[in-house]
Amino acid sequence: MPRPAYPRPHFDRSHAWLSLDGSWDFRADPDRRHTAETADGYDQRITVPFAWETPASGIAAHWLQTAWYRRTFTVPADWTGRRIVLHFGAVHHEATVWVNGTEVAHHEGGYTPFSADVTDALGDGGQLLVVRVHSPADKLGIAHGKQRSMPRDDYDGVCFTPSSGIWQSVWLEHRPATHLAGLRLRPTDDLTGITVDASVHGPHTDGAQLRLRVRGESTAATVNVDPDGRVRTDLLLSAPRLWSPRDPHLYHVDAELTSADGTDRVTGYTGLRSVTVDGETLFLNGERLFVRGVLDQGYWPETGITAPDDAALR
């Protein structure tokens, strides 16, 4: 299993997830002739989440613009009664997604995540997931970073192999109908605590409560969710520990939402730090900071723009 770690640590619902990375059926569609009903004849296997140009994908196809992915999955039996959400970390560039023949998502933008609640498209037993991806060779009109384009542009000499298709993890999560949709954590202005901005979506936000706890600290709070689904509060710390390169300490905040639909749990993290600028001088937590930047292009020989594992990122 490539990239086995939970892929979204800043909004961690890893107690309720299932990875869909690994081997998928694959079919090139260079003439863009097929639809979801006619895209049969899958004659290759591809390893997700690596771009189809890379050796790690098992395809290593260059200047292919359109292709189809297919796999089956089974929803764990103990997820019954929960809403099932399908997540894509990133697909370059345009993706259309079907579950059991029902279109559940269409997304454009090769560097942004997207998701879809697929509960109503599920049947009994195994589920069929199909993804069509179009990644144009002429990338000048879309966000493409340093991917090489065709026709060549003025910067082509410093560009890299394109990164087409599913290039970040795919996974399932379960959650209740009323759930945490966002958890934003940032330091208070005086760096003595953490400001929490949370958003709750679903049919029973009225009467819902959010319990917040700073892991490893005595700090905790229980807050009623506003009728519009918002929560904003401060979690003050008795002995704040500031973040710096010398001491890169992070605070993890556990959030537990309770509503008529059940319980949802998410964890996020933040550091206590302030950054200010005076002319060309940088200050971190009020102290002058000297920075020497090092350019890292962030490409790997076998896997392209996708890090092969967390150790490579570090």
Coordinates of C-alpha atoms in Angstrom, one line a residue:
M1 CA 0.0 0.0 0.0
P2 CA 1.6 3.3 -1.1
R3 CA 1.3 6.3 1.3
P4 CA -0.4 4.3 4.1
A5 CA -0.5 7.3 6.5
Y6 CA -3.8 9.2 7.0
P7 CA -3.6 12.0 4.4
R8 CA -5.1 15.0 6.2
P9 CA -3.5 15.4 9.6
H10 CA -4.6 19.0 10.0
F11 CA -8.3 17.8 10.0
D12 CA -7.8 14.4 11.4
R13 CA -10.7 11.9 11.3
S14 CA -8.3 8.9 11.1
H15 CA -10.4 6.8 13.4
A16 CA -13.0 6.7 10.7
W17 CA -11.2 6.2 7.3
L18 CA -10.4 3.6 4.7
S19 CA -7.6 4.1 2.1
L20 CA -8.4 3.5 -1.5
D21 CA -4.8 3.9 -2.7
G22 CA -3.1 1.0 -4.4
S23 CA -3.8 -0.8 -7.7
W24 CA -6.7 0.4 -9.9
D25 CA -7.8 -0.6 -13.4
F26 CA -6.6 1.9 -16.0
R27 CA -7.6 2.7 -19.6
A28 CA -6.1 5.4 -21.8
D29 CA -8.6 7.4 -23.9
P30 CA -6.4 9.5 -26.2
D31 CA -9.2 10.4 -28.6
R32 CA -11.7 11.3 -25.8
R33 CA -14.3 9.0 -27.4
H34 CA -15.7 7.2 -24.4
T35 CA -18.4 7.8 -21.8
A36 CA -18.9 6.2 -18.4
E37 CA -21.0 3.6 -20.1
T38 CA -18.6 2.8 -22.9
A39 CA -15.2 3.0 -21.1
D40 CA -14.7 -0.7 -21.0
G41 CA -11.6 -2.6 -22.0
Y42 CA -9.5 -1.6 -19.0
D43 CA -6.2 -3.2 -20.2
Q44 CA -3.7 -1.8 -17.6
R45 CA -3.2 -1.4 -13.9
I46 CA -2.1 1.8 -12.3
T47 CA -0.8 2.5 -8.8
V48 CA -2.7 5.4 -7.1
P49 CA -1.6 8.0 -6.1
F50 CA 1.2 8.5 -8.6
A51 CA 0.8 10.5 -11.8
W52 CA 0.5 8.4 -14.9
E53 CA 3.8 9.8 -16.3
T54 CA 5.8 8.4 -13.4
P55 CA 7.5 5.0 -13.2
A56 CA 5.9 4.4 -9.8
S57 CA 2.4 4.5 -11.4
G58 CA 3.3 1.5 -13.6
I59 CA 2.1 3.4 -16.6
A60 CA 4.8 5.9 -17.5
A61 CA 2.7 7.4 -20.3
H62 CA 3.7 10.8 -21.7
W63 CA 1.4 13.4 -23.3
L64 CA -1.6 11.3 -22.7
Q65 CA -4.5 13.7 -22.0
T66 CA -7.5 11.6 -21.0
A67 CA -7.8 8.3 -19.2
W68 CA -10.2 6.3 -17.0
Y69 CA -9.6 4.7 -13.6
R70 CA -11.7 2.0 -12.0
R71 CA -11.8 -0.1 -8.8
T72 CA -14.3 -1.7 -6.4
F73 CA -14.5 -1.1 -2.7
T74 CA -16.6 -2.5 0.2
V75 CA -17.9 -0.3 3.0
P76 CA -17.1 -1.8 6.4
A77 CA -20.1 -3.3 8.1
D78 CA -19.7 -1.2 11.2
W79 CA -20.1 2.0 9.2
T80 CA -23.9 1.3 8.8
G81 CA -26.0 4.3 9.6
R82 CA -23.3 6.8 8.9
R83 CA -22.8 9.1 6.0
I84 CA -20.0 7.9 3.6
V85 CA -17.7 10.5 2.1
L86 CA -15.3 10.0 -0.8
H87 CA -12.2 12.2 -0.7
F88 CA -9.6 13.0 -3.4
G89 CA -6.4 14.8 -2.3
A90 CA -5.7 16.1 -5.8
V91 CA -6.4 15.1 -9.4
H92 CA -4.8 16.9 -12.3
H93 CA -6.7 18.5 -13.9
E94 CA -10.4 17.8 -14.5
A95 CA -12.1 14.8 -12.8
T96 CA -15.5 13.3 -13.1
V97 CA -16.4 10.6 -10.6
W98 CA -19.1 7.9 -10.7
V99 CA -20.2 5.4 -8.0
N100 CA -22.3 2.5 -9.2
G101 CA -23.0 4.5 -12.4
T102 CA -24.2 7.6 -10.5
E103 CA -22.2 10.8 -11.1
V104 CA -21.2 12.0 -7.6
A105 CA -18.6 14.7 -8.3
H106 CA -17.0 16.9 -11.0
H107 CA -14.0 19.0 -10.1
E108 CA -11.6 21.2 -12.0
G109 CA -8.3 22.2 -10.5
G110 CA -5.2 20.0 -10.3
Y111 CA -4.0 21.1 -6.9
T112 CA -7.1 21.3 -4.7
P113 CA -8.8 18.6 -2.8
F114 CA -12.5 17.7 -3.3
S115 CA -15.0 15.3 -1.8
A116 CA -18.5 13.9 -2.2
D117 CA -21.1 12.3 0.1
V118 CA -21.7 9.1 -1.8
T119 CA -24.1 7.4 0.7
D120 CA -27.1 7.6 -1.6
A121 CA -25.2 6.1 -4.5
L122 CA -24.2 3.0 -2.6
G123 CA -25.7 -0.5 -3.1
D124 CA -25.2 -3.8 -1.3
G125 CA -21.9 -5.6 -1.3
G126 CA -19.1 -4.3 -3.6
Q127 CA -19.2 -0.7 -4.9
L128 CA -17.9 0.3 -8.3
L129 CA -15.9 3.5 -8.5
V130 CA -15.0 5.1 -11.9
V131 CA -13.0 8.3 -12.4
R132 CA -12.4 10.1 -15.8
V133 CA -9.5 12.5 -15.8
H134 CA -8.6 15.0 -18.5
S135 CA -5.2 16.7 -18.2
P136 CA -4.6 18.9 -21.3
A137 CA -1.2 19.0 -22.8
D138 CA -1.6 22.7 -23.4
K139 CA -1.6 23.9 -19.8
L140 CA -1.1 27.6 -20.3
G141 CA -4.7 28.4 -19.4
I142 CA -4.8 26.3 -16.2
A143 CA -2.8 26.2 -12.9
H144 CA 0.1 23.8 -13.7
G145 CA 3.1 24.9 -11.6
K146 CA 6.3 23.9 -13.3
Q147 CA 4.8 21.1 -15.4
R148 CA 6.0 21.1 -19.0
S149 CA 3.3 22.2 -21.5
M150 CA 2.7 21.5 -25.2
P151 CA 3.1 23.7 -27.1
R152 CA 6.3 24.8 -25.4
D153 CA 6.3 28.2 -23.6
D154 CA 9.1 30.6 -22.7
Y155 CA 9.8 28.9 -19.5
D156 CA 9.8 25.3 -20.8
G157 CA 13.5 24.9 -20.3
V158 CA 13.1 25.0 -16.5
C159 CA 10.0 22.9 -16.3
F160 CA 9.5 19.3 -15.4
T161 CA 7.6 16.2 -16.5
P162 CA 3.8 16.8 -16.3
S163 CA 1.9 15.2 -13.4
S164 CA -1.4 14.0 -14.8
G165 CA -4.2 12.0 -13.2
I166 CA -4.7 11.1 -9.5
W167 CA -1.5 12.2 -7.8
Q168 CA -2.7 12.5 -4.1
S169 CA -4.5 9.9 -2.0
V170 CA -8.0 8.7 -2.3
W171 CA -10.0 7.6 0.7
L172 CA -13.3 7.1 2.4
E173 CA -14.5 8.5 5.7
H174 CA -17.7 8.0 7.7
R175 CA -19.4 10.7 9.8
P176 CA -22.8 11.5 11.1
A177 CA -25.3 13.6 9.1
T178 CA -24.5 16.6 11.4
H179 CA -20.8 16.9 11.4
L180 CA -17.7 19.1 11.8
A181 CA -17.1 20.7 8.4
G182 CA -14.2 22.9 9.4
L183 CA -11.8 23.4 12.4
R184 CA -9.5 26.5 12.1
L185 CA -6.9 26.9 14.9
R186 CA -4.7 29.9 15.4
P187 CA -2.9 31.6 18.3
T188 CA -4.6 34.4 20.2
D189 CA -3.1 37.8 19.5
D190 CA -1.2 37.8 22.8
L191 CA 0.0 34.2 22.3
T192 CA -1.5 33.0 25.5
G193 CA -3.9 30.5 23.9
I194 CA -5.6 29.1 20.9
T195 CA -8.5 30.7 19.0
V196 CA -10.9 28.1 17.6
D197 CA -13.2 28.7 14.7
A198 CA -15.3 25.7 13.9
S199 CA -18.2 25.1 11.4
V200 CA -20.9 22.5 11.7
H201 CA -23.1 21.3 8.8
G202 CA -26.1 19.1 8.9
P203 CA -29.8 18.9 9.8
H204 CA -29.4 19.1 13.6
T205 CA -27.0 21.9 14.3
D206 CA -29.6 23.4 16.7
G207 CA -28.9 22.0 20.1
A208 CA -25.5 20.6 19.1
Q209 CA -22.5 21.0 21.4
L210 CA -18.8 21.0 20.7
R211 CA -16.3 19.9 23.4
L212 CA -12.8 21.1 22.9
R213 CA -9.7 19.8 24.6
V214 CA -6.0 20.7 24.3
R215 CA -4.2 17.4 24.3
G216 CA -1.7 17.0 27.2
E217 CA -3.1 20.1 28.9
S218 CA -5.8 20.8 31.4
T219 CA -7.5 23.3 29.0
A220 CA -11.0 22.3 27.9
A221 CA -14.3 23.9 27.0
T222 CA -17.8 22.9 26.0
V223 CA -19.6 25.3 23.7
N224 CA -23.1 25.4 22.2
V225 CA -23.1 25.5 18.4
D226 CA -24.7 28.7 17.0
P227 CA -27.9 28.3 14.9
D228 CA -25.9 29.1 11.8
G229 CA -23.5 26.2 12.6
R230 CA -20.6 28.4 13.8
V231 CA -18.4 28.1 17.0
R232 CA -15.8 30.6 18.0
T233 CA -14.0 30.5 21.4
D234 CA -10.6 30.9 22.9
L235 CA -8.7 28.1 24.8
L236 CA -6.3 29.8 27.2
L237 CA -3.1 28.0 28.3
S238 CA -1.6 28.2 31.7
A239 CA 2.1 28.1 30.5
P240 CA 2.1 28.9 26.8
R241 CA 5.0 27.3 24.8
L242 CA 5.9 29.4 21.8
W243 CA 6.8 27.8 18.4
S244 CA 10.2 28.5 17.0
P245 CA 12.7 26.6 14.8
R246 CA 14.6 25.8 18.0
D247 CA 11.4 24.4 19.7
P248 CA 8.8 23.6 17.0
H249 CA 6.1 22.7 19.5
L250 CA 2.6 22.0 18.3
Y251 CA -0.6 22.0 20.2
H252 CA -3.2 19.3 19.2
V253 CA -6.8 20.1 19.8
D254 CA -9.4 17.3 20.0
A255 CA -12.9 18.4 18.9
E256 CA -16.0 16.2 19.7
L257 CA -19.3 17.3 18.3
T258 CA -22.5 15.8 19.9
S259 CA -25.9 16.2 18.2
A260 CA -29.1 14.4 17.6
D261 CA -27.3 12.5 14.8
G262 CA -24.6 11.1 17.0
T263 CA -20.9 12.0 17.7
D264 CA -18.3 13.3 15.4
R265 CA -14.6 13.6 16.3
V266 CA -11.8 15.6 14.6
T267 CA -8.3 16.6 15.7
G268 CA -6.3 19.7 14.5
Y269 CA -3.1 21.3 15.5
T270 CA -1.4 24.7 15.6
G271 CA 1.6 26.5 17.0
L272 CA 1.8 29.7 19.0
R273 CA 3.8 32.2 17.0
S274 CA 3.6 35.7 15.5
V275 CA 5.4 36.9 12.4
T276 CA 5.9 40.6 11.7
V277 CA 7.9 42.6 9.2
D278 CA 9.7 45.9 9.6
G279 CA 11.1 46.9 6.2
E280 CA 13.2 44.0 5.2
T281 CA 13.6 42.6 8.8
L282 CA 11.5 39.7 9.9
F283 CA 10.5 39.1 13.5
L284 CA 9.3 35.8 15.0
N285 CA 7.6 36.2 18.4
G286 CA 9.1 39.6 18.7
E287 CA 12.7 38.4 18.1
R288 CA 14.6 39.2 14.9
L289 CA 14.7 36.2 12.6
F290 CA 17.5 35.6 10.1
V291 CA 16.4 33.4 7.1
R292 CA 18.5 31.7 4.5
G293 CA 16.2 30.2 1.8
V294 CA 17.0 27.0 0.0
L295 CA 15.2 26.1 -3.2
D296 CA 13.7 22.6 -3.2
Q297 CA 11.8 21.8 -6.4
G298 CA 9.9 19.0 -4.7
Y299 CA 10.1 16.3 -7.5
W300 CA 11.2 12.7 -7.0
P301 CA 12.8 10.6 -9.8
E302 CA 10.3 7.6 -9.6
T303 CA 7.2 9.4 -8.2
G304 CA 7.2 12.9 -9.7
I305 CA 5.4 15.5 -7.7
T306 CA 4.1 12.9 -5.2
A307 CA 6.4 12.2 -2.3
P308 CA 7.0 8.4 -2.1
D309 CA 6.6 8.5 1.7
D310 CA 6.7 10.7 4.7
A311 CA 10.4 10.1 5.1
A312 CA 11.0 11.7 1.7
L313 CA 9.1 14.8 2.7
R314 CA 11.1 15.1 5.9

